[in-house]
Structures are given as C-alpha cells and as structure tokens.
Amino acid sequence: MSAWRLALAPMMERTDRHFRFLMRLVTRRTRLYSEMVVDRTLIHGDPPRHLDFHPAEHPVALQLGTADPRLAARAVAIARPWGYDEVNLNVGCPSPRVQAGGFGVVLMRRPERVAEIVRAVYEETGVRVTVKHRVGLDEQGDYAFLARFVETAAAAGVRVFLVHARKAWTEGLDPKANRTVPPLEHAKVYRLKRDFPELTIVTNGGVAAPEEARVHLEHVDGVMVGRAMWDRPWRWAAADRLLWGDAGVPDRRAVLERYEAYLHERLAEGVPLRALVRPLFNLFKGEPGGRRWRRTLDAALRAGRPPAGGLAAQAPLEAPA
C-alpha cells in the first residue's frame, strides 16, 4: 500500500506539533504534515521552534514555502538533522502574502522554477521533494496545464504529487473561500493517475470521513484531509481499520491519558497551556457532552491549569465512539 494512503494536510495555525501528536494517538497510520515553514524563517530564525516534533509523530512531513532554489536547498539542509520522513513543497497556497513572496500556487505558472528547486534540494541534500499543488489557477484550469506542470516536475525527480482538487483564484477570493468556492475536480486527479501510473498521486479536498476516502482510493494512491480532521478528529479513529484493515479502534480514555502525559511534559518545557489544550476542543464535537467538554477546557484556560482530576475524568466518555 502507498505510504500516502491517508494524510493530514498542512494547515497554518492548525497542524502544529501538538495537534499532530493528538492525531497520531487517534490514527497510527496517517501521514502527518506540518504547517508551512518559509525558507528564510529556517535560515534566519529559530529552527527548533519550527522543526521540533515528538518521535511518535512518524511518519511526519515538513512543508516548505520557497521560490528560490538556493534558499530551498539551505533550508532543507538545516531541517535534515530533525529526521522528517518527507519534505513537501507548497505550490498550492493562494494567500496574498504568499503570492507576494512568489511561492505557493503562483509557482504553478513556473513549472521550470519548481524543477530548479527540486534539483537544487536534491543536489545539496539528497532529499527528494514532494509537491502539493492545485489542479489549476485563475484562467489556467484545463487538464493540459495541470499535466504539463506534473510532467515538468516529474522530469526533475518528483515522484509524489498531492493535488488539491480545486482551482485557486489569485484575486477575488480569500484563502478561506479558495477552499470552498471553486468546484471540486477529483476527476482531473484521477486522470493524472491514469496518465502517470508510475507516480504517486494523492487527491485532496472535500473528504469528510474515512468511508469517503476509501471511495477515492479506487482511483488514486492516497487521500489528503485538512479541515475535516481538525473539525472532527475522532471521526478518523476508524481510519486504520477501514483503510488498512487493522483491528479495532483506539480507546478514547487511553488517548486522553496519553495526551495528558504529553501535555505535562510540554508544560514543563515552557509551552503555553493554550497551545496544548487547543487541539482538544473538537474531540467530542457533535456528540452528547461535547459542549460541556468545551466549557471545561475554556474554564481550564481561564484558571491557567489543566482540568481538575485530569482530562479523562472530565471527558464525556459515555458518548459513543
């Protein structure tokens, strides 16, 4: 089976190391992606702040934002000692700030530059970069444009393409609208897999449950999921069973107890309580007791300490898994 059979999409202000650790307790198999880190942030900033992760997170990928082959190679060389399982190039983000830096989705118009980045990183570090991109942007949305982009990047050594099955509009839609307004075009991603069978092709967009992911896996090598994992993390507890055939599902009490141990370890390192509690808010979303759970976490944050008696003691564990 593909190592990308199910993946947690990179999301700014969402897929930090704490949410990734929680999702690793929910699903052992899912590939986890970091928030995007810009090349200059690693080169001129504080690498441990952006690169540290718990060993349990493997398989885990670092997503890089860059438009400069030289800076990309330097950034990956800095990150390499951390032992990420993958470095992924962001060619999908349409935010104005990212566009102003010349990277993200606007790089789809410059497939040769993407190829230069990929080659520079490999020559400097030996790392084969993967690419996350859209099916198109603005008026450039036909399949020929998409196929040319993939063909050019593949010729430079890219073997894994994670494709957000929506076109992006660089003007007129904000990043949030770009995740929902352009129609989903999974058929284009399916066609990529037919036309480039030697490549690993992963589709992304609009998948809300493992059962839906299984349908897409009849056509592609993997499925990437973003907000649906953030909004309803426990819905994915069945993913290992449904998509890999593993036995059973995790026990939610055990998940909370393990996460609480992790929380106290990070608190001792000086991590703010809010950053550690935030990933837990949606763990019982849509279930009996879910609102009470959120109120409990809010009260803990106001008090400046974890919930009295522990997370499991305060959780509505009588709710169905």
Tab-separated table of C-alpha atoms in Angstrom:
chain	number	residue	atom	x	y	z
A	1	MET	CA	0.000	0.000	0.000
A	2	SER	CA	1.059	3.568	-0.629
A	3	ALA	CA	2.708	5.409	2.279
A	4	TRP	CA	0.370	8.295	1.403
A	5	ARG	CA	-2.867	6.279	1.663
A	6	LEU	CA	-4.212	8.853	4.146
A	7	ALA	CA	-2.573	12.142	5.071
A	8	LEU	CA	-3.305	15.111	7.316
A	9	ALA	CA	-2.983	18.234	5.173
A	10	PRO	CA	-0.670	21.076	6.178
A	11	MET	CA	-2.770	23.897	7.682
A	12	MET	CA	-1.494	27.179	9.035
A	13	GLU	CA	-2.348	27.659	12.720
A	14	ARG	CA	-3.695	24.103	12.833
A	15	THR	CA	-1.138	21.365	12.192
A	16	ASP	CA	1.379	22.317	14.842
A	17	ARG	CA	3.235	19.577	16.714
A	18	HIS	CA	0.565	19.316	19.406
A	19	PHE	CA	-2.341	18.654	17.051
A	20	ARG	CA	-0.163	16.240	15.112
A	21	PHE	CA	0.639	14.353	18.311
A	22	LEU	CA	-3.071	14.117	19.134
A	23	MET	CA	-3.850	12.806	15.659
A	24	ARG	CA	-1.105	10.212	15.985
A	25	LEU	CA	-2.920	8.881	19.046
A	26	VAL	CA	-6.156	8.773	17.019
A	27	THR	CA	-4.615	7.061	13.983
A	28	ARG	CA	-1.275	5.248	13.876
A	29	ARG	CA	-1.076	5.119	10.084
A	30	THR	CA	-1.989	8.585	8.800
A	31	ARG	CA	0.882	10.653	7.393
A	32	LEU	CA	1.094	13.982	9.236
A	33	TYR	CA	2.153	17.307	7.697
A	34	SER	CA	3.497	20.382	9.415
A	35	GLU	CA	2.343	23.910	8.929
A	36	MET	CA	4.155	25.584	6.049
A	37	VAL	CA	7.560	26.967	7.067
A	38	VAL	CA	9.142	29.613	4.841
A	39	ASP	CA	12.761	29.099	3.773
A	40	ARG	CA	14.046	32.352	5.311
A	41	THR	CA	12.331	31.522	8.598
A	42	LEU	CA	14.557	28.470	8.964
A	43	ILE	CA	17.674	30.187	7.659
A	44	HIS	CA	17.427	33.362	9.748
A	45	GLY	CA	15.074	32.346	12.579
A	46	ASP	CA	14.883	29.721	15.316
A	47	PRO	CA	14.906	26.266	13.657
A	48	PRO	CA	13.993	24.231	16.782
A	49	ARG	CA	10.873	26.323	17.280
A	50	HIS	CA	9.629	25.353	13.829
A	51	LEU	CA	11.134	21.900	13.433
A	52	ASP	CA	10.940	20.093	16.775
A	53	PHE	CA	8.467	17.223	16.932
A	54	HIS	CA	7.759	14.162	19.058
A	55	PRO	CA	9.241	10.872	17.789
A	56	ALA	CA	5.775	9.310	17.945
A	57	GLU	CA	4.639	11.564	15.103
A	58	HIS	CA	6.387	9.494	12.403
A	59	PRO	CA	5.584	9.352	9.563
A	60	VAL	CA	5.705	13.152	9.554
A	61	ALA	CA	6.419	15.622	6.757
A	62	LEU	CA	7.775	19.160	6.719
A	63	GLN	CA	6.107	21.547	4.291
A	64	LEU	CA	8.363	24.257	2.896
A	65	GLY	CA	7.400	27.576	1.321
A	66	THR	CA	10.025	28.793	-1.142
A	67	ALA	CA	10.552	30.149	-4.633
A	68	ASP	CA	14.358	30.241	-4.560
A	69	PRO	CA	16.361	27.078	-5.365
A	70	ARG	CA	19.380	28.258	-3.396
A	71	LEU	CA	17.383	29.179	-0.277
A	72	ALA	CA	15.318	25.996	-0.549
A	73	ALA	CA	18.465	23.882	-0.501
A	74	ARG	CA	19.815	25.769	2.518
A	75	ALA	CA	16.537	25.410	4.397
A	76	VAL	CA	16.304	21.654	3.749
A	77	ALA	CA	19.938	21.218	4.801
A	78	ILE	CA	19.058	22.911	8.111
A	79	ALA	CA	15.975	20.720	8.582
A	80	ARG	CA	17.555	17.422	7.600
A	81	PRO	CA	19.018	16.537	11.038
A	82	TRP	CA	15.499	16.551	12.513
A	83	GLY	CA	14.701	13.396	10.557
A	84	TYR	CA	11.447	14.288	8.821
A	85	ASP	CA	10.143	11.496	6.613
A	86	GLU	CA	9.404	13.915	3.788
A	87	VAL	CA	9.929	17.488	2.648
A	88	ASN	CA	6.975	18.880	0.723
A	89	LEU	CA	6.980	21.964	-1.486
A	90	ASN	CA	3.960	24.271	-1.189
A	91	VAL	CA	2.636	25.084	-4.668
A	92	GLY	CA	-0.969	25.461	-3.587
A	93	CYS	CA	-1.413	28.322	-1.113
A	94	PRO	CA	-3.198	31.324	-2.698
A	95	SER	CA	-2.904	33.825	0.175
A	96	PRO	CA	-1.843	37.351	-0.862
A	97	ARG	CA	1.124	37.245	1.497
A	98	VAL	CA	2.400	34.012	-0.016
A	99	GLN	CA	1.826	35.306	-3.544
A	100	ALA	CA	3.836	38.411	-2.684
A	101	GLY	CA	6.748	36.106	-1.860
A	102	GLY	CA	6.462	34.453	-5.265
A	103	PHE	CA	5.681	30.994	-3.937
A	104	GLY	CA	2.563	28.951	-3.237
A	105	VAL	CA	0.090	28.492	-6.058
A	106	VAL	CA	1.659	31.114	-8.337
A	107	LEU	CA	4.547	28.670	-8.843
A	108	MET	CA	2.169	26.577	-10.951
A	109	ARG	CA	2.783	29.163	-13.684
A	110	ARG	CA	6.523	28.468	-13.358
A	111	PRO	CA	6.944	24.691	-13.534
A	112	GLU	CA	10.547	25.147	-14.653
A	113	ARG	CA	11.278	27.044	-11.421
A	114	VAL	CA	9.702	24.207	-9.421
A	115	ALA	CA	12.021	21.834	-11.280
A	116	GLU	CA	15.014	24.044	-10.396
A	117	ILE	CA	14.040	23.975	-6.710
A	118	VAL	CA	13.642	20.211	-6.713
A	119	ARG	CA	17.012	19.664	-8.392
A	120	ALA	CA	18.828	22.132	-6.128
A	121	VAL	CA	17.479	20.474	-2.983
A	122	TYR	CA	18.445	17.025	-4.184
A	123	GLU	CA	21.929	18.068	-5.286
A	124	GLU	CA	22.577	19.800	-1.946
A	125	THR	CA	20.933	17.359	0.470
A	126	GLY	CA	19.964	14.142	-1.319
A	127	VAL	CA	16.309	14.767	-0.372
A	128	ARG	CA	13.618	14.046	-2.979
A	129	VAL	CA	10.981	16.737	-2.516
A	130	THR	CA	7.272	16.048	-2.933
A	131	VAL	CA	4.881	18.689	-4.267
A	132	LYS	CA	1.444	19.841	-3.108
A	133	HIS	CA	-0.410	21.889	-5.702
A	134	ARG	CA	-3.814	22.732	-7.175
A	135	VAL	CA	-5.483	21.475	-10.345
A	136	GLY	CA	-5.039	24.981	-11.784
A	137	LEU	CA	-5.304	28.685	-11.078
A	138	ASP	CA	-7.277	31.606	-12.455
A	139	GLU	CA	-7.996	31.033	-16.152
A	140	GLN	CA	-5.389	28.295	-16.366
A	141	GLY	CA	-7.575	25.409	-15.386
A	142	ASP	CA	-7.567	22.953	-18.266
A	143	TYR	CA	-6.113	19.481	-17.882
A	144	ALA	CA	-3.259	20.172	-20.295
A	145	PHE	CA	-1.945	22.915	-17.981
A	146	LEU	CA	-2.087	20.551	-14.995
A	147	ALA	CA	-0.448	17.683	-16.867
A	148	ARG	CA	2.389	19.894	-18.122
A	149	PHE	CA	3.102	21.029	-14.565
A	150	VAL	CA	3.244	17.441	-13.300
A	151	GLU	CA	5.316	16.261	-16.250
A	152	THR	CA	7.890	19.040	-15.752
A	153	ALA	CA	8.228	18.436	-12.008
A	154	ALA	CA	8.405	14.673	-12.504
A	155	ALA	CA	11.243	15.093	-15.003
A	156	ALA	CA	13.170	16.864	-12.215
A	157	GLY	CA	12.716	13.917	-9.864
A	158	VAL	CA	9.379	14.476	-8.096
A	159	ARG	CA	7.591	11.176	-7.563
A	160	VAL	CA	4.769	12.210	-5.213
A	161	PHE	CA	2.103	14.797	-6.082
A	162	LEU	CA	-0.550	15.836	-3.562
A	163	VAL	CA	-3.252	17.570	-5.554
A	164	HIS	CA	-5.878	19.880	-4.090
A	165	ALA	CA	-8.727	19.121	-6.469
A	166	ARG	CA	-9.857	22.764	-6.703
A	167	LYS	CA	-8.536	25.530	-8.879
A	168	ALA	CA	-7.323	28.621	-6.996
A	169	TRP	CA	-8.219	32.209	-7.795
A	170	THR	CA	-5.365	34.572	-7.009
A	171	GLU	CA	-7.720	37.575	-6.937
A	172	GLY	CA	-11.317	37.933	-5.814
A	173	LEU	CA	-11.318	35.053	-3.313
A	174	ASP	CA	-9.628	34.985	0.075
A	175	PRO	CA	-7.822	31.817	1.235
A	176	LYS	CA	-10.919	30.543	3.067
A	177	ALA	CA	-13.138	30.965	0.013
A	178	ASN	CA	-10.481	29.298	-2.141
A	179	ARG	CA	-11.002	26.166	-0.040
A	180	THR	CA	-14.718	26.004	-0.735
A	181	VAL	CA	-15.897	28.120	-3.695
A	182	PRO	CA	-14.015	26.654	-6.685
A	183	PRO	CA	-15.692	23.350	-7.560
A	184	LEU	CA	-14.016	20.066	-6.741
A	185	GLU	CA	-12.499	18.321	-9.753
A	186	HIS	CA	-11.345	14.960	-8.461
A	187	ALA	CA	-11.793	13.526	-11.957
A	188	LYS	CA	-8.752	15.520	-13.094
A	189	VAL	CA	-6.689	13.991	-10.299
A	190	TYR	CA	-7.924	10.521	-11.253
A	191	ARG	CA	-6.838	11.225	-14.833
A	192	LEU	CA	-3.359	12.186	-13.627
A	193	LYS	CA	-3.031	8.746	-12.065
A	194	ARG	CA	-4.126	7.089	-15.307
A	195	ASP	CA	-1.734	9.188	-17.405
A	196	PHE	CA	1.212	8.959	-14.962
A	197	PRO	CA	0.830	5.497	-13.403
A	198	GLU	CA	4.460	5.466	-12.240
A	199	LEU	CA	3.848	8.469	-9.957
A	200	THR	CA	2.185	8.550	-6.537
A	201	ILE	CA	-0.912	10.702	-6.902
A	202	VAL	CA	-2.880	11.859	-3.845
A	203	THR	CA	-6.162	13.751	-4.032
A	204	ASN	CA	-7.243	16.418	-1.547
A	205	GLY	CA	-10.475	18.309	-0.965
A	206	GLY	CA	-13.964	17.776	0.401
A	207	VAL	CA	-13.337	14.397	2.076
A	208	ALA	CA	-15.181	14.314	5.407
A	209	ALA	CA	-14.821	10.708	6.636
A	210	PRO	CA	-12.707	7.570	6.148
A	211	GLU	CA	-15.550	5.934	4.242
A	212	GLU	CA	-15.342	8.707	1.634
A	213	ALA	CA	-11.570	8.360	1.435
A	214	ARG	CA	-11.979	4.677	0.617
A	215	VAL	CA	-14.021	5.565	-2.479
A	216	HIS	CA	-11.272	7.847	-3.814
A	217	LEU	CA	-8.664	5.162	-3.198
A	218	GLU	CA	-10.208	3.161	-6.014
A	219	HIS	CA	-8.716	5.761	-8.379
A	220	VAL	CA	-5.618	7.266	-6.705
A	221	ASP	CA	-2.825	6.266	-4.342
A	222	GLY	CA	-3.888	8.393	-1.404
A	223	VAL	CA	-6.234	10.932	0.105
A	224	MET	CA	-5.235	14.077	1.987
A	225	VAL	CA	-7.662	15.603	4.506
A	226	GLY	CA	-7.463	19.011	6.174
A	227	ARG	CA	-10.272	20.794	7.999
A	228	ALA	CA	-12.333	17.621	8.353
A	229	MET	CA	-9.648	16.212	10.668
A	230	TRP	CA	-9.363	19.438	12.630
A	231	ASP	CA	-13.141	19.816	12.963
A	232	ARG	CA	-13.915	16.180	13.840
A	233	PRO	CA	-10.681	14.429	14.845
A	234	TRP	CA	-12.336	11.414	16.447
A	235	ARG	CA	-14.213	10.595	13.248
A	236	TRP	CA	-10.833	9.400	11.944
A	237	ALA	CA	-10.295	6.876	14.736
A	238	ALA	CA	-11.715	4.241	12.385
A	239	ALA	CA	-9.287	5.123	9.576
A	240	ASP	CA	-6.694	2.455	10.355
A	241	ARG	CA	-9.366	-0.241	10.378
A	242	LEU	CA	-11.232	0.965	7.273
A	243	LEU	CA	-8.262	1.877	5.096
A	244	TRP	CA	-5.561	-0.555	6.263
A	245	GLY	CA	-7.547	-3.425	7.726
A	246	ASP	CA	-6.168	-3.021	11.242
A	247	ALA	CA	-8.171	-4.451	14.126
A	248	GLY	CA	-10.315	-2.238	16.338
A	249	VAL	CA	-10.158	1.486	17.064
A	250	PRO	CA	-8.241	3.429	19.733
A	251	ASP	CA	-9.722	3.767	23.193
A	252	ARG	CA	-10.577	7.412	23.800
A	253	ARG	CA	-9.812	7.257	27.502
A	254	ALA	CA	-6.340	5.912	26.698
A	255	VAL	CA	-5.883	8.660	24.102
A	256	LEU	CA	-6.738	11.332	26.668
A	257	GLU	CA	-4.476	9.810	29.302
A	258	ARG	CA	-1.558	9.656	26.877
A	259	TYR	CA	-2.185	13.193	25.677
A	260	GLU	CA	-2.346	14.431	29.261
A	261	ALA	CA	1.074	12.935	29.957
A	262	TYR	CA	2.344	14.693	26.833
A	263	LEU	CA	0.694	17.945	27.959
A	264	HIS	CA	2.522	17.905	31.284
A	265	GLU	CA	5.826	17.104	29.574
A	266	ARG	CA	5.429	20.132	27.315
A	267	LEU	CA	4.243	22.387	30.154
A	268	ALA	CA	7.467	21.556	31.990
A	269	GLU	CA	9.333	22.789	28.904
A	270	GLY	CA	7.521	26.112	28.995
A	271	VAL	CA	4.930	25.504	26.267
A	272	PRO	CA	1.816	27.649	26.916
A	273	LEU	CA	-1.230	25.777	28.195
A	274	ARG	CA	-3.432	27.288	25.478
A	275	ALA	CA	-1.316	25.768	22.699
A	276	LEU	CA	-1.626	22.337	24.299
A	277	VAL	CA	-5.348	22.481	25.068
A	278	ARG	CA	-6.450	23.951	21.742
A	279	PRO	CA	-6.189	20.664	19.773
A	280	LEU	CA	-8.631	19.020	22.207
A	281	PHE	CA	-11.625	21.304	21.725
A	282	ASN	CA	-13.226	19.325	18.879
A	283	LEU	CA	-12.531	15.851	20.253
A	284	PHE	CA	-16.215	15.364	21.226
A	285	LYS	CA	-17.754	17.707	18.660
A	286	GLY	CA	-21.274	16.740	17.648
A	287	GLU	CA	-21.599	14.201	20.452
A	288	PRO	CA	-23.524	14.206	23.749
A	289	GLY	CA	-21.489	16.184	26.247
A	290	GLY	CA	-19.430	17.929	23.563
A	291	ARG	CA	-20.429	21.447	24.623
A	292	ARG	CA	-19.755	20.674	28.264
A	293	TRP	CA	-16.317	19.402	27.280
A	294	ARG	CA	-15.532	22.670	25.515
A	295	ARG	CA	-16.726	24.657	28.537
A	296	THR	CA	-14.454	22.535	30.750
A	297	LEU	CA	-11.463	23.358	28.562
A	298	ASP	CA	-12.386	27.053	28.490
A	299	ALA	CA	-12.537	27.059	32.294
A	300	ALA	CA	-9.135	25.372	32.478
A	301	LEU	CA	-7.625	28.057	30.278
A	302	ARG	CA	-9.150	30.827	32.389
A	303	ALA	CA	-7.756	29.171	35.515
A	304	GLY	CA	-4.368	28.676	33.895
A	305	ARG	CA	-4.114	24.969	34.724
A	306	PRO	CA	-5.272	21.621	33.263
A	307	PRO	CA	-8.769	20.385	34.184
A	308	ALA	CA	-9.058	19.182	37.773
A	309	GLY	CA	-8.829	15.414	38.089
A	310	GLY	CA	-7.397	15.003	34.595
A	311	LEU	CA	-8.713	15.122	31.043
A	312	ALA	CA	-10.268	11.648	31.092
A	313	ALA	CA	-12.127	12.372	34.337
A	314	GLN	CA	-13.756	15.449	32.797
A	315	ALA	CA	-14.483	13.984	29.375
A	316	PRO	CA	-17.941	12.763	28.298
A	317	LEU	CA	-16.654	9.254	27.733
A	318	GLU	CA	-20.124	7.793	27.831
A	319	ALA	CA	-20.563	9.292	24.359
A	320	PRO	CA	-20.436	6.740	21.547
A	321	ALA	CA	-17.017	6.274	19.904
